[in-house]
Amino acid sequence: MNLPTARQRATWQSSAVVEALTKCHGFVSAQDLHTRVVAGGTHIGLSTVYRVLRDLEATGSVDVVQAGGGGRLFRPRPADGHRHYLICRRCGHSRPVDSQAVEEWAERVTADCDFAAVEHTVELTGVCSGCQSRPDSTG
Amino acid sequence: MNLPTARQRATWQSSAVVEALTKCHGFVSAQDLHTRVVAGGTHIGLSTVYRVLRDLEATGSVDVVQAGGGGRLFRPRPADGHRHYLICRRCGHSRPVDSQAVEEWAERVTADCDFAAVEHTVELTGVCSGCQSRPDSTG
DNA sequence: TTGATTGCAAACGGTTTGCATTTAC
DNA sequence: GTAAATGCAAACCGTTTGCAATCAA
């Protein structure tokens, strides 16, 4: 990610958030991200993390999914534009899945109905192989 | 819906919530539902609405989707067990869509990967024909 | 009688915002 | 110099919960 944000001025805070986000192997919450940046030794405000994430979302630089507890999870959007993921419920690791079939289905439904501007959300969750052989610790 | 809740005692409050929910043509928020019940002339606590909805969810009597603003929306689950909907972003009207293709796709992905206990969430949103010919008033 | 259910109000968790200060340009 | 970005704390919003009062069985 080369900072294609809506921001007009580059700051180290914004870079730190993007960098931490990029290093994550899965989806992270804004608060987790904040914790990681702070744990890295840099003092940054939680609001700033939220604001950077909001800007990244606005420019389509991140994919967002709903967390179970009502929050939202973020992850950098792959260059090839994949938009659907298989996410581990325990460790958060995720990987894009081939969703062409779903895209086609969504287009078919859109064509069949009299709704306009149809958008779709598809999320797959499971327990990855690593977590299967590991005692449940994430809840 | 015949009150297949987890509750052990029948109260008019629970019935009122279920009835109001059944009358809704689309997904509603807990607060909307509360407003509707109260508007019907009966005094009921907001917490009670939430509790009844939670019990209905626990017994699989309602389908739940995430609202844009972070809240959740409820609607009685059809008898035939449909689970995916096309929802109008403006008026909340919804209708189940034929999602067999998606179910098959989800099963295929599950089989292809090393994830266990894979679950999927699919939501379609759009603007229904009625709302297309109507000025936007829902936001 | 008795414990499930209710209602209120306060707590909660994640997110957003107002505003003075700092900072990039 | 000037406006964008930051940080703090308070506000916000939907939801949950503690607890005394109520009510169905």
PDB file of C-alpha atoms (C1' of nucleotides) in Angstrom, chain B residues 7-9 11 13 45 48 51, chain C residues 2-9:
ATOM      1  CA  ARG B   7     -38.846 -18.300  27.682  1.00  0.00           C
ATOM      2  CA  GLN B   8     -40.650 -20.340  30.245  1.00  0.00           C
ATOM      3  CA  ARG B   9     -43.543 -18.050  30.904  1.00  0.00           C
ATOM      4  CA  THR B  11     -46.288 -12.620  28.810  1.00  0.00           C
ATOM      5  CA  GLN B  13     -44.943  -8.200  26.287  1.00  0.00           C
ATOM      6  CA  GLY B  45     -39.507  -1.403  28.144  1.00  0.00           C
ATOM      7  CA  THR B  48     -37.648  -6.226  27.204  1.00  0.00           C
ATOM      8  CA  ARG B  51     -34.392  -9.602  25.648  1.00  0.00           C
TER       9      ARG B  51
ATOM     10  C1'  DT C   2     -41.915 -18.760  43.815  1.00  0.00           C
ATOM     11  C1'  DG C   3     -38.972 -17.856  40.501  1.00  0.00           C
ATOM     12  C1'  DA C   4     -39.211 -16.099  35.649  1.00  0.00           C
ATOM     13  C1'  DT C   5     -39.943 -11.633  33.593  1.00  0.00           C
ATOM     14  C1'  DT C   6     -40.165  -6.761  33.555  1.00  0.00           C
ATOM     15  C1'  DG C   7     -38.615  -1.832  33.716  1.00  0.00           C
ATOM     16  C1'  DC C   8     -35.661   1.579  34.869  1.00  0.00           C
ATOM     17  C1'  DA C   9     -31.346   3.554  34.894  1.00  0.00           C
TER      18       DA C   9
END
